[in-house]
Amino acid sequence: RTMQEWKAYVDASDVVGRSRGRPVLMYCTGGVRCERASAYLQSRGVAGDLFQLSGGIHRYQERFGNDGFFRGRCYVFDPRMAVGAPGEASPSIVG
């Protein structure tokens, strides 16, 4: 997906309205898209309670593995398609 598609989704689905007054935690791979996404949400009025996972989800998984709070796998933009915590078996992709 592109950033423009994400912005359209945010605007069309009232993410901002539903997020007002509630804490928002974003987790990304730790790249520039996360920075752009949080800046966009801030420009739309989600400000005080907007948090990002420092270093992204990959660093979190490296640090905590399966002992952390995150469960699941993350989509990646390479032939692996998805990655889990270090040492976890490669996920099977359906679809």
PDB file of N, CA and C in Angstrom, residues 1-92:
ATOM      1  N   ARG A   1       0.826  -1.183   0.000  1.00  0.00           N
ATOM      2  CA  ARG A   1       0.000   0.000   0.000  1.00  0.00           C
ATOM      3  C   ARG A   1       0.871   1.247   0.000  1.00  0.00           C
ATOM      4  N   THR A   2       0.293   2.326  -0.437  1.00  0.00           N
ATOM      5  CA  THR A   2       1.021   3.579  -0.474  1.00  0.00           C
ATOM      6  C   THR A   2       0.563   4.482   0.670  1.00  0.00           C
ATOM      7  N   MET A   3       1.352   5.506   0.941  1.00  0.00           N
ATOM      8  CA  MET A   3       0.981   6.464   1.979  1.00  0.00           C
ATOM      9  C   MET A   3      -0.313   7.177   1.607  1.00  0.00           C
ATOM     10  N   GLN A   4      -0.516   7.441   0.330  1.00  0.00           N
ATOM     11  CA  GLN A   4      -1.755   8.105  -0.101  1.00  0.00           C
ATOM     12  C   GLN A   4      -2.979   7.231   0.182  1.00  0.00           C
ATOM     13  N   GLU A   5      -2.848   5.927  -0.031  1.00  0.00           N
ATOM     14  CA  GLU A   5      -3.956   5.019   0.272  1.00  0.00           C
ATOM     15  C   GLU A   5      -4.233   5.003   1.769  1.00  0.00           C
ATOM     16  N   TRP A   6      -3.174   5.034   2.560  1.00  0.00           N
ATOM     17  CA  TRP A   6      -3.343   5.024   4.016  1.00  0.00           C
ATOM     18  C   TRP A   6      -4.034   6.301   4.483  1.00  0.00           C
ATOM     19  N   LYS A   7      -3.623   7.446   3.934  1.00  0.00           N
ATOM     20  CA  LYS A   7      -4.256   8.717   4.296  1.00  0.00           C
ATOM     21  C   LYS A   7      -5.739   8.697   3.944  1.00  0.00           C
ATOM     22  N   ALA A   8      -6.064   8.173   2.771  1.00  0.00           N
ATOM     23  CA  ALA A   8      -7.466   8.083   2.355  1.00  0.00           C
ATOM     24  C   ALA A   8      -8.250   7.189   3.314  1.00  0.00           C
ATOM     25  N   TYR A   9      -7.655   6.083   3.732  1.00  0.00           N
ATOM     26  CA  TYR A   9      -8.306   5.192   4.691  1.00  0.00           C
ATOM     27  C   TYR A   9      -8.550   5.918   6.013  1.00  0.00           C
ATOM     28  N   VAL A  10      -7.535   6.615   6.506  1.00  0.00           N
ATOM     29  CA  VAL A  10      -7.660   7.344   7.780  1.00  0.00           C
ATOM     30  C   VAL A  10      -8.806   8.336   7.707  1.00  0.00           C
ATOM     31  N   ASP A  11      -8.851   9.092   6.625  1.00  0.00           N
ATOM     32  CA  ASP A  11      -9.887  10.114   6.485  1.00  0.00           C
ATOM     33  C   ASP A  11     -11.276   9.509   6.302  1.00  0.00           C
ATOM     34  N   ALA A  12     -11.392   8.452   5.510  1.00  0.00           N
ATOM     35  CA  ALA A  12     -12.690   7.859   5.216  1.00  0.00           C
ATOM     36  C   ALA A  12     -13.269   7.070   6.386  1.00  0.00           C
ATOM     37  N   SER A  13     -12.420   6.512   7.216  1.00  0.00           N
ATOM     38  CA  SER A  13     -12.919   5.641   8.292  1.00  0.00           C
ATOM     39  C   SER A  13     -12.990   6.345   9.646  1.00  0.00           C
ATOM     40  N   ASP A  14     -12.782   7.649   9.671  1.00  0.00           N
ATOM     41  CA  ASP A  14     -12.869   8.455  10.895  1.00  0.00           C
ATOM     42  C   ASP A  14     -11.934   7.955  11.985  1.00  0.00           C
ATOM     43  N   VAL A  15     -10.750   7.541  11.614  1.00  0.00           N
ATOM     44  CA  VAL A  15      -9.745   7.119  12.600  1.00  0.00           C
ATOM     45  C   VAL A  15      -9.473   8.235  13.591  1.00  0.00           C
ATOM     46  N   VAL A  16      -9.370   9.467  13.092  1.00  0.00           N
ATOM     47  CA  VAL A  16      -9.066  10.605  13.956  1.00  0.00           C
ATOM     48  C   VAL A  16     -10.189  10.819  14.969  1.00  0.00           C
ATOM     49  N   GLY A  17     -11.412  10.821  14.509  1.00  0.00           N
ATOM     50  CA  GLY A  17     -12.547  11.028  15.414  1.00  0.00           C
ATOM     51  C   GLY A  17     -12.636   9.957  16.488  1.00  0.00           C
ATOM     52  N   ARG A  18     -12.407   8.720  16.099  1.00  0.00           N
ATOM     53  CA  ARG A  18     -12.474   7.623  17.063  1.00  0.00           C
ATOM     54  C   ARG A  18     -11.280   7.611  17.998  1.00  0.00           C
ATOM     55  N   SER A  19     -10.195   8.315  17.632  1.00  0.00           N
ATOM     56  CA  SER A  19      -8.974   8.304  18.435  1.00  0.00           C
ATOM     57  C   SER A  19      -8.889   9.464  19.417  1.00  0.00           C
ATOM     58  N   ARG A  20      -9.695  10.483  19.232  1.00  0.00           N
ATOM     59  CA  ARG A  20      -9.630  11.652  20.117  1.00  0.00           C
ATOM     60  C   ARG A  20      -9.896  11.249  21.565  1.00  0.00           C
ATOM     61  N   GLY A  21      -9.010  11.707  22.438  1.00  0.00           N
ATOM     62  CA  GLY A  21      -9.166  11.423  23.861  1.00  0.00           C
ATOM     63  C   GLY A  21      -8.727  10.033  24.271  1.00  0.00           C
ATOM     64  N   ARG A  22      -8.193   9.275  23.338  1.00  0.00           N
ATOM     65  CA  ARG A  22      -7.731   7.918  23.635  1.00  0.00           C
ATOM     66  C   ARG A  22      -6.267   7.812  23.244  1.00  0.00           C
ATOM     67  N   PRO A  23      -5.482   7.031  23.970  1.00  0.00           N
ATOM     68  CA  PRO A  23      -4.091   6.846  23.561  1.00  0.00           C
ATOM     69  C   PRO A  23      -4.002   6.034  22.268  1.00  0.00           C
ATOM     70  N   VAL A  24      -3.069   6.414  21.399  1.00  0.00           N
ATOM     71  CA  VAL A  24      -2.851   5.719  20.132  1.00  0.00           C
ATOM     72  C   VAL A  24      -1.409   5.236  20.119  1.00  0.00           C
ATOM     73  N   LEU A  25      -1.211   3.951  19.945  1.00  0.00           N
ATOM     74  CA  LEU A  25       0.126   3.378  19.833  1.00  0.00           C
ATOM     75  C   LEU A  25       0.305   2.875  18.413  1.00  0.00           C
ATOM     76  N   MET A  26       1.321   3.399  17.752  1.00  0.00           N
ATOM     77  CA  MET A  26       1.637   2.955  16.398  1.00  0.00           C
ATOM     78  C   MET A  26       2.854   2.058  16.463  1.00  0.00           C
ATOM     79  N   TYR A  27       2.798   0.968  15.740  1.00  0.00           N
ATOM     80  CA  TYR A  27       4.011   0.174  15.605  1.00  0.00           C
ATOM     81  C   TYR A  27       4.228  -0.092  14.131  1.00  0.00           C
ATOM     82  N   CYS A  28       5.431   0.173  13.712  1.00  0.00           N
ATOM     83  CA  CYS A  28       5.821   0.017  12.320  1.00  0.00           C
ATOM     84  C   CYS A  28       7.155  -0.716  12.307  1.00  0.00           C
ATOM     85  N   THR A  29       7.711  -0.824  11.129  1.00  0.00           N
ATOM     86  CA  THR A  29       9.018  -1.458  11.048  1.00  0.00           C
ATOM     87  C   THR A  29      10.118  -0.545  11.558  1.00  0.00           C
ATOM     88  N   GLY A  30       9.812   0.709  11.788  1.00  0.00           N
ATOM     89  CA  GLY A  30      10.796   1.645  12.312  1.00  0.00           C
ATOM     90  C   GLY A  30      11.346   2.577  11.256  1.00  0.00           C
ATOM     91  N   GLY A  31      10.736   2.599  10.098  1.00  0.00           N
ATOM     92  CA  GLY A  31      11.238   3.416   8.999  1.00  0.00           C
ATOM     93  C   GLY A  31      10.518   4.737   8.854  1.00  0.00           C
ATOM     94  N   VAL A  32      10.729   5.349   7.723  1.00  0.00           N
ATOM     95  CA  VAL A  32      10.201   6.682   7.461  1.00  0.00           C
ATOM     96  C   VAL A  32       8.676   6.679   7.347  1.00  0.00           C
ATOM     97  N   ARG A  33       8.080   5.600   6.937  1.00  0.00           N
ATOM     98  CA  ARG A  33       6.613   5.568   6.838  1.00  0.00           C
ATOM     99  C   ARG A  33       5.959   5.794   8.193  1.00  0.00           C
ATOM    100  N   CYS A  34       6.527   5.256   9.229  1.00  0.00           N
ATOM    101  CA  CYS A  34       5.962   5.448  10.560  1.00  0.00           C
ATOM    102  C   CYS A  34       6.040   6.922  10.958  1.00  0.00           C
ATOM    103  N   GLU A  35       7.161   7.551  10.648  1.00  0.00           N
ATOM    104  CA  GLU A  35       7.313   8.977  10.951  1.00  0.00           C
ATOM    105  C   GLU A  35       6.289   9.805  10.173  1.00  0.00           C
ATOM    106  N   ARG A  36       6.114   9.486   8.912  1.00  0.00           N
ATOM    107  CA  ARG A  36       5.134  10.214   8.094  1.00  0.00           C
ATOM    108  C   ARG A  36       3.715   9.956   8.579  1.00  0.00           C
ATOM    109  N   ALA A  37       3.432   8.727   8.960  1.00  0.00           N
ATOM    110  CA  ALA A  37       2.086   8.394   9.428  1.00  0.00           C
ATOM    111  C   ALA A  37       1.752   9.120  10.724  1.00  0.00           C
ATOM    112  N   SER A  38       2.681   9.145  11.664  1.00  0.00           N
ATOM    113  CA  SER A  38       2.402   9.838  12.925  1.00  0.00           C
ATOM    114  C   SER A  38       2.282  11.347  12.695  1.00  0.00           C
ATOM    115  N   ALA A  39       3.099  11.909  11.799  1.00  0.00           N
ATOM    116  CA  ALA A  39       2.992  13.333  11.482  1.00  0.00           C
ATOM    117  C   ALA A  39       1.635  13.641  10.857  1.00  0.00           C
ATOM    118  N   TYR A  40       1.140  12.737  10.007  1.00  0.00           N
ATOM    119  CA  TYR A  40      -0.169  12.940   9.387  1.00  0.00           C
ATOM    120  C   TYR A  40      -1.268  12.918  10.448  1.00  0.00           C
ATOM    121  N   LEU A  41      -1.216  11.950  11.355  1.00  0.00           N
ATOM    122  CA  LEU A  41      -2.225  11.900  12.408  1.00  0.00           C
ATOM    123  C   LEU A  41      -2.180  13.155  13.277  1.00  0.00           C
ATOM    124  N   GLN A  42      -0.980  13.620  13.592  1.00  0.00           N
ATOM    125  CA  GLN A  42      -0.854  14.848  14.372  1.00  0.00           C
ATOM    126  C   GLN A  42      -1.440  16.034  13.616  1.00  0.00           C
ATOM    127  N   SER A  43      -1.229  16.100  12.312  1.00  0.00           N
ATOM    128  CA  SER A  43      -1.770  17.207  11.520  1.00  0.00           C
ATOM    129  C   SER A  43      -3.291  17.175  11.473  1.00  0.00           C
ATOM    130  N   ARG A  44      -3.873  16.013  11.730  1.00  0.00           N
ATOM    131  CA  ARG A  44      -5.322  15.849  11.736  1.00  0.00           C
ATOM    132  C   ARG A  44      -5.931  15.989  13.135  1.00  0.00           C
ATOM    133  N   GLY A  45      -5.089  16.213  14.139  1.00  0.00           N
ATOM    134  CA  GLY A  45      -5.624  16.473  15.475  1.00  0.00           C
ATOM    135  C   GLY A  45      -5.368  15.403  16.516  1.00  0.00           C
ATOM    136  N   VAL A  46      -4.754  14.303  16.158  1.00  0.00           N
ATOM    137  CA  VAL A  46      -4.374  13.295  17.147  1.00  0.00           C
ATOM    138  C   VAL A  46      -2.995  13.702  17.623  1.00  0.00           C
ATOM    139  N   ALA A  47      -2.903  14.188  18.858  1.00  0.00           N
ATOM    140  CA  ALA A  47      -1.610  14.749  19.271  1.00  0.00           C
ATOM    141  C   ALA A  47      -1.138  14.230  20.609  1.00  0.00           C
ATOM    142  N   GLY A  48      -1.789  14.609  21.677  1.00  0.00           N
ATOM    143  CA  GLY A  48      -1.272  14.371  23.019  1.00  0.00           C
ATOM    144  C   GLY A  48      -0.962  12.934  23.365  1.00  0.00           C
ATOM    145  N   ASP A  49      -1.770  12.026  22.922  1.00  0.00           N
ATOM    146  CA  ASP A  49      -1.608  10.624  23.303  1.00  0.00           C
ATOM    147  C   ASP A  49      -1.224   9.756  22.114  1.00  0.00           C
ATOM    148  N   LEU A  50      -0.299  10.236  21.283  1.00  0.00           N
ATOM    149  CA  LEU A  50       0.170   9.478  20.131  1.00  0.00           C
ATOM    150  C   LEU A  50       1.576   8.981  20.422  1.00  0.00           C
ATOM    151  N   PHE A  51       1.733   7.681  20.443  1.00  0.00           N
ATOM    152  CA  PHE A  51       3.013   7.075  20.791  1.00  0.00           C
ATOM    153  C   PHE A  51       3.484   6.173  19.659  1.00  0.00           C
ATOM    154  N   GLN A  52       4.800   6.067  19.528  1.00  0.00           N
ATOM    155  CA  GLN A  52       5.397   5.131  18.579  1.00  0.00           C
ATOM    156  C   GLN A  52       6.274   4.161  19.344  1.00  0.00           C
ATOM    157  N   LEU A  53       6.332   2.961  18.873  1.00  0.00           N
ATOM    158  CA  LEU A  53       7.211   1.963  19.458  1.00  0.00           C
ATOM    159  C   LEU A  53       8.638   2.285  19.029  1.00  0.00           C
ATOM    160  N   SER A  54       9.453   2.710  19.967  1.00  0.00           N
ATOM    161  CA  SER A  54      10.810   3.160  19.671  1.00  0.00           C
ATOM    162  C   SER A  54      11.617   2.066  18.976  1.00  0.00           C
ATOM    163  N   GLY A  55      12.177   2.397  17.816  1.00  0.00           N
ATOM    164  CA  GLY A  55      12.978   1.435  17.069  1.00  0.00           C
ATOM    165  C   GLY A  55      12.166   0.508  16.194  1.00  0.00           C
ATOM    166  N   GLY A  56      10.868   0.566  16.286  1.00  0.00           N
ATOM    167  CA  GLY A  56      10.024  -0.274  15.447  1.00  0.00           C
ATOM    168  C   GLY A  56       9.813  -1.667  16.021  1.00  0.00           C
ATOM    169  N   ILE A  57       8.921  -2.390  15.389  1.00  0.00           N
ATOM    170  CA  ILE A  57       8.525  -3.711  15.875  1.00  0.00           C
ATOM    171  C   ILE A  57       9.657  -4.729  15.763  1.00  0.00           C
ATOM    172  N   HIS A  58      10.536  -4.563  14.784  1.00  0.00           N
ATOM    173  CA  HIS A  58      11.638  -5.520  14.639  1.00  0.00           C
ATOM    174  C   HIS A  58      12.582  -5.451  15.833  1.00  0.00           C
ATOM    175  N   ARG A  59      12.931  -4.245  16.256  1.00  0.00           N
ATOM    176  CA  ARG A  59      13.816  -4.127  17.426  1.00  0.00           C
ATOM    177  C   ARG A  59      13.125  -4.633  18.685  1.00  0.00           C
ATOM    178  N   TYR A  60      11.820  -4.391  18.784  1.00  0.00           N
ATOM    179  CA  TYR A  60      11.061  -4.902  19.932  1.00  0.00           C
ATOM    180  C   TYR A  60      11.129  -6.427  19.960  1.00  0.00           C
ATOM    181  N   GLN A  61      10.912  -7.054  18.812  1.00  0.00           N
ATOM    182  CA  GLN A  61      10.960  -8.518  18.757  1.00  0.00           C
ATOM    183  C   GLN A  61      12.365  -9.041  19.042  1.00  0.00           C
ATOM    184  N   GLU A  62      13.385  -8.322  18.570  1.00  0.00           N
ATOM    185  CA  GLU A  62      14.761  -8.741  18.874  1.00  0.00           C
ATOM    186  C   GLU A  62      15.026  -8.682  20.371  1.00  0.00           C
ATOM    187  N   ARG A  63      14.494  -7.669  21.015  1.00  0.00           N
ATOM    188  CA  ARG A  63      14.745  -7.501  22.451  1.00  0.00           C
ATOM    189  C   ARG A  63      13.931  -8.462  23.308  1.00  0.00           C
ATOM    190  N   PHE A  64      12.641  -8.624  23.003  1.00  0.00           N
ATOM    191  CA  PHE A  64      11.757  -9.403  23.869  1.00  0.00           C
ATOM    192  C   PHE A  64      11.372 -10.771  23.328  1.00  0.00           C
ATOM    193  N   GLY A  65      11.537 -10.995  22.024  1.00  0.00           N
ATOM    194  CA  GLY A  65      11.150 -12.284  21.455  1.00  0.00           C
ATOM    195  C   GLY A  65       9.708 -12.628  21.763  1.00  0.00           C
ATOM    196  N   ASN A  66       9.451 -13.860  22.123  1.00  0.00           N
ATOM    197  CA  ASN A  66       8.097 -14.300  22.456  1.00  0.00           C
ATOM    198  C   ASN A  66       7.690 -13.956  23.887  1.00  0.00           C
ATOM    199  N   ASP A  67       8.586 -13.316  24.659  1.00  0.00           N
ATOM    200  CA  ASP A  67       8.266 -12.941  26.029  1.00  0.00           C
ATOM    201  C   ASP A  67       7.627 -11.560  26.119  1.00  0.00           C
ATOM    202  N   GLY A  68       7.552 -10.825  25.014  1.00  0.00           N
ATOM    203  CA  GLY A  68       6.941  -9.497  25.010  1.00  0.00           C
ATOM    204  C   GLY A  68       5.438  -9.593  24.829  1.00  0.00           C
ATOM    205  N   PHE A  69       4.819  -8.445  24.605  1.00  0.00           N
ATOM    206  CA  PHE A  69       3.367  -8.382  24.455  1.00  0.00           C
ATOM    207  C   PHE A  69       2.906  -8.619  23.020  1.00  0.00           C
ATOM    208  N   PHE A  70       3.805  -8.415  22.041  1.00  0.00           N
ATOM    209  CA  PHE A  70       3.409  -8.568  20.642  1.00  0.00           C
ATOM    210  C   PHE A  70       3.300 -10.037  20.282  1.00  0.00           C
ATOM    211  N   ARG A  71       2.191 -10.387  19.642  1.00  0.00           N
ATOM    212  CA  ARG A  71       1.979 -11.738  19.132  1.00  0.00           C
ATOM    213  C   ARG A  71       1.690 -11.632  17.649  1.00  0.00           C
ATOM    214  N   GLY A  72       2.302 -12.476  16.877  1.00  0.00           N
ATOM    215  CA  GLY A  72       2.016 -12.467  15.454  1.00  0.00           C
ATOM    216  C   GLY A  72       3.264 -12.230  14.632  1.00  0.00           C
ATOM    217  N   ARG A  73       3.047 -11.884  13.390  1.00  0.00           N
ATOM    218  CA  ARG A  73       4.137 -11.670  12.447  1.00  0.00           C
ATOM    219  C   ARG A  73       3.920 -10.355  11.735  1.00  0.00           C
ATOM    220  N   CYS A  74       4.998  -9.814  11.224  1.00  0.00           N
ATOM    221  CA  CYS A  74       4.943  -8.544  10.509  1.00  0.00           C
ATOM    222  C   CYS A  74       5.213  -8.765   9.032  1.00  0.00           C
ATOM    223  N   TYR A  75       4.438  -8.093   8.210  1.00  0.00           N
ATOM    224  CA  TYR A  75       4.667  -8.121   6.771  1.00  0.00           C
ATOM    225  C   TYR A  75       5.965  -7.389   6.479  1.00  0.00           C
ATOM    226  N   VAL A  76       6.773  -7.937   5.599  1.00  0.00           N
ATOM    227  CA  VAL A  76       7.999  -7.281   5.156  1.00  0.00           C
ATOM    228  C   VAL A  76       8.006  -7.238   3.627  1.00  0.00           C
ATOM    229  N   PHE A  77       8.731  -6.268   3.088  1.00  0.00           N
ATOM    230  CA  PHE A  77       8.725  -6.026   1.649  1.00  0.00           C
ATOM    231  C   PHE A  77       9.871  -6.749   0.953  1.00  0.00           C
ATOM    232  N   ASP A  78       9.968  -8.038   1.179  1.00  0.00           N
ATOM    233  CA  ASP A  78      10.974  -8.846   0.498  1.00  0.00           C
ATOM    234  C   ASP A  78      10.434 -10.271   0.377  1.00  0.00           C
ATOM    235  N   PRO A  79      11.190 -11.190  -0.202  1.00  0.00           N
ATOM    236  CA  PRO A  79      10.660 -12.541  -0.442  1.00  0.00           C
ATOM    237  C   PRO A  79      10.208 -13.302   0.815  1.00  0.00           C
ATOM    238  N   ARG A  80      10.651 -12.880   2.006  1.00  0.00           N
ATOM    239  CA  ARG A  80      10.205 -13.571   3.219  1.00  0.00           C
ATOM    240  C   ARG A  80       8.725 -13.370   3.474  1.00  0.00           C
ATOM    241  N   MET A  81       8.157 -12.272   3.044  1.00  0.00           N
ATOM    242  CA  MET A  81       6.749 -11.894   3.197  1.00  0.00           C
ATOM    243  C   MET A  81       6.356 -11.537   4.624  1.00  0.00           C
ATOM    244  N   ALA A  82       6.779 -12.306   5.613  1.00  0.00           N
ATOM    245  CA  ALA A  82       6.439 -12.011   7.009  1.00  0.00           C
ATOM    246  C   ALA A  82       7.537 -12.550   7.914  1.00  0.00           C
ATOM    247  N   VAL A  83       7.744 -11.875   9.029  1.00  0.00           N
ATOM    248  CA  VAL A  83       8.735 -12.327   9.999  1.00  0.00           C
ATOM    249  C   VAL A  83       8.110 -12.323  11.383  1.00  0.00           C
ATOM    250  N   GLY A  84       8.552 -13.260  12.189  1.00  0.00           N
ATOM    251  CA  GLY A  84       8.125 -13.322  13.575  1.00  0.00           C
ATOM    252  C   GLY A  84       9.294 -13.005  14.482  1.00  0.00           C
ATOM    253  N   ALA A  85       9.203 -13.402  15.713  1.00  0.00           N
ATOM    254  CA  ALA A  85      10.275 -13.180  16.673  1.00  0.00           C
ATOM    255  C   ALA A  85      11.496 -14.007  16.281  1.00  0.00           C
ATOM    256  N   PRO A  86      12.706 -13.552  16.655  1.00  0.00           N
ATOM    257  CA  PRO A  86      13.914 -14.326  16.345  1.00  0.00           C
ATOM    258  C   PRO A  86      13.809 -15.763  16.875  1.00  0.00           C
ATOM    259  N   GLY A  87      14.221 -16.705  16.060  1.00  0.00           N
ATOM    260  CA  GLY A  87      14.173 -18.111  16.455  1.00  0.00           C
ATOM    261  C   GLY A  87      12.853 -18.795  16.172  1.00  0.00           C
ATOM    262  N   GLU A  88      11.852 -18.040  15.804  1.00  0.00           N
ATOM    263  CA  GLU A  88      10.549 -18.594  15.499  1.00  0.00           C
ATOM    264  C   GLU A  88      10.564 -19.188  14.099  1.00  0.00           C
ATOM    265  N   ALA A  89       9.865 -20.253  13.893  1.00  0.00           N
ATOM    266  CA  ALA A  89       9.814 -20.891  12.575  1.00  0.00           C
ATOM    267  C   ALA A  89       9.229 -19.936  11.547  1.00  0.00           C
ATOM    268  N   SER A  90       9.655 -20.053  10.314  1.00  0.00           N
ATOM    269  CA  SER A  90       9.127 -19.206   9.236  1.00  0.00           C
ATOM    270  C   SER A  90       7.636 -19.425   9.091  1.00  0.00           C
ATOM    271  N   PRO A  91       6.902 -18.333   8.974  1.00  0.00           N
ATOM    272  CA  PRO A  91       5.444 -18.458   8.837  1.00  0.00           C
ATOM    273  C   PRO A  91       5.046 -18.946   7.457  1.00  0.00           C
ATOM    274  N   SER A  92       3.934 -19.650   7.390  1.00  0.00           N
ATOM    275  CA  SER A  92       3.388 -19.990   6.084  1.00  0.00           C
ATOM    276  C   SER A  92       2.436 -18.874   5.689  1.00  0.00           C
TER     277      SER A  92
END
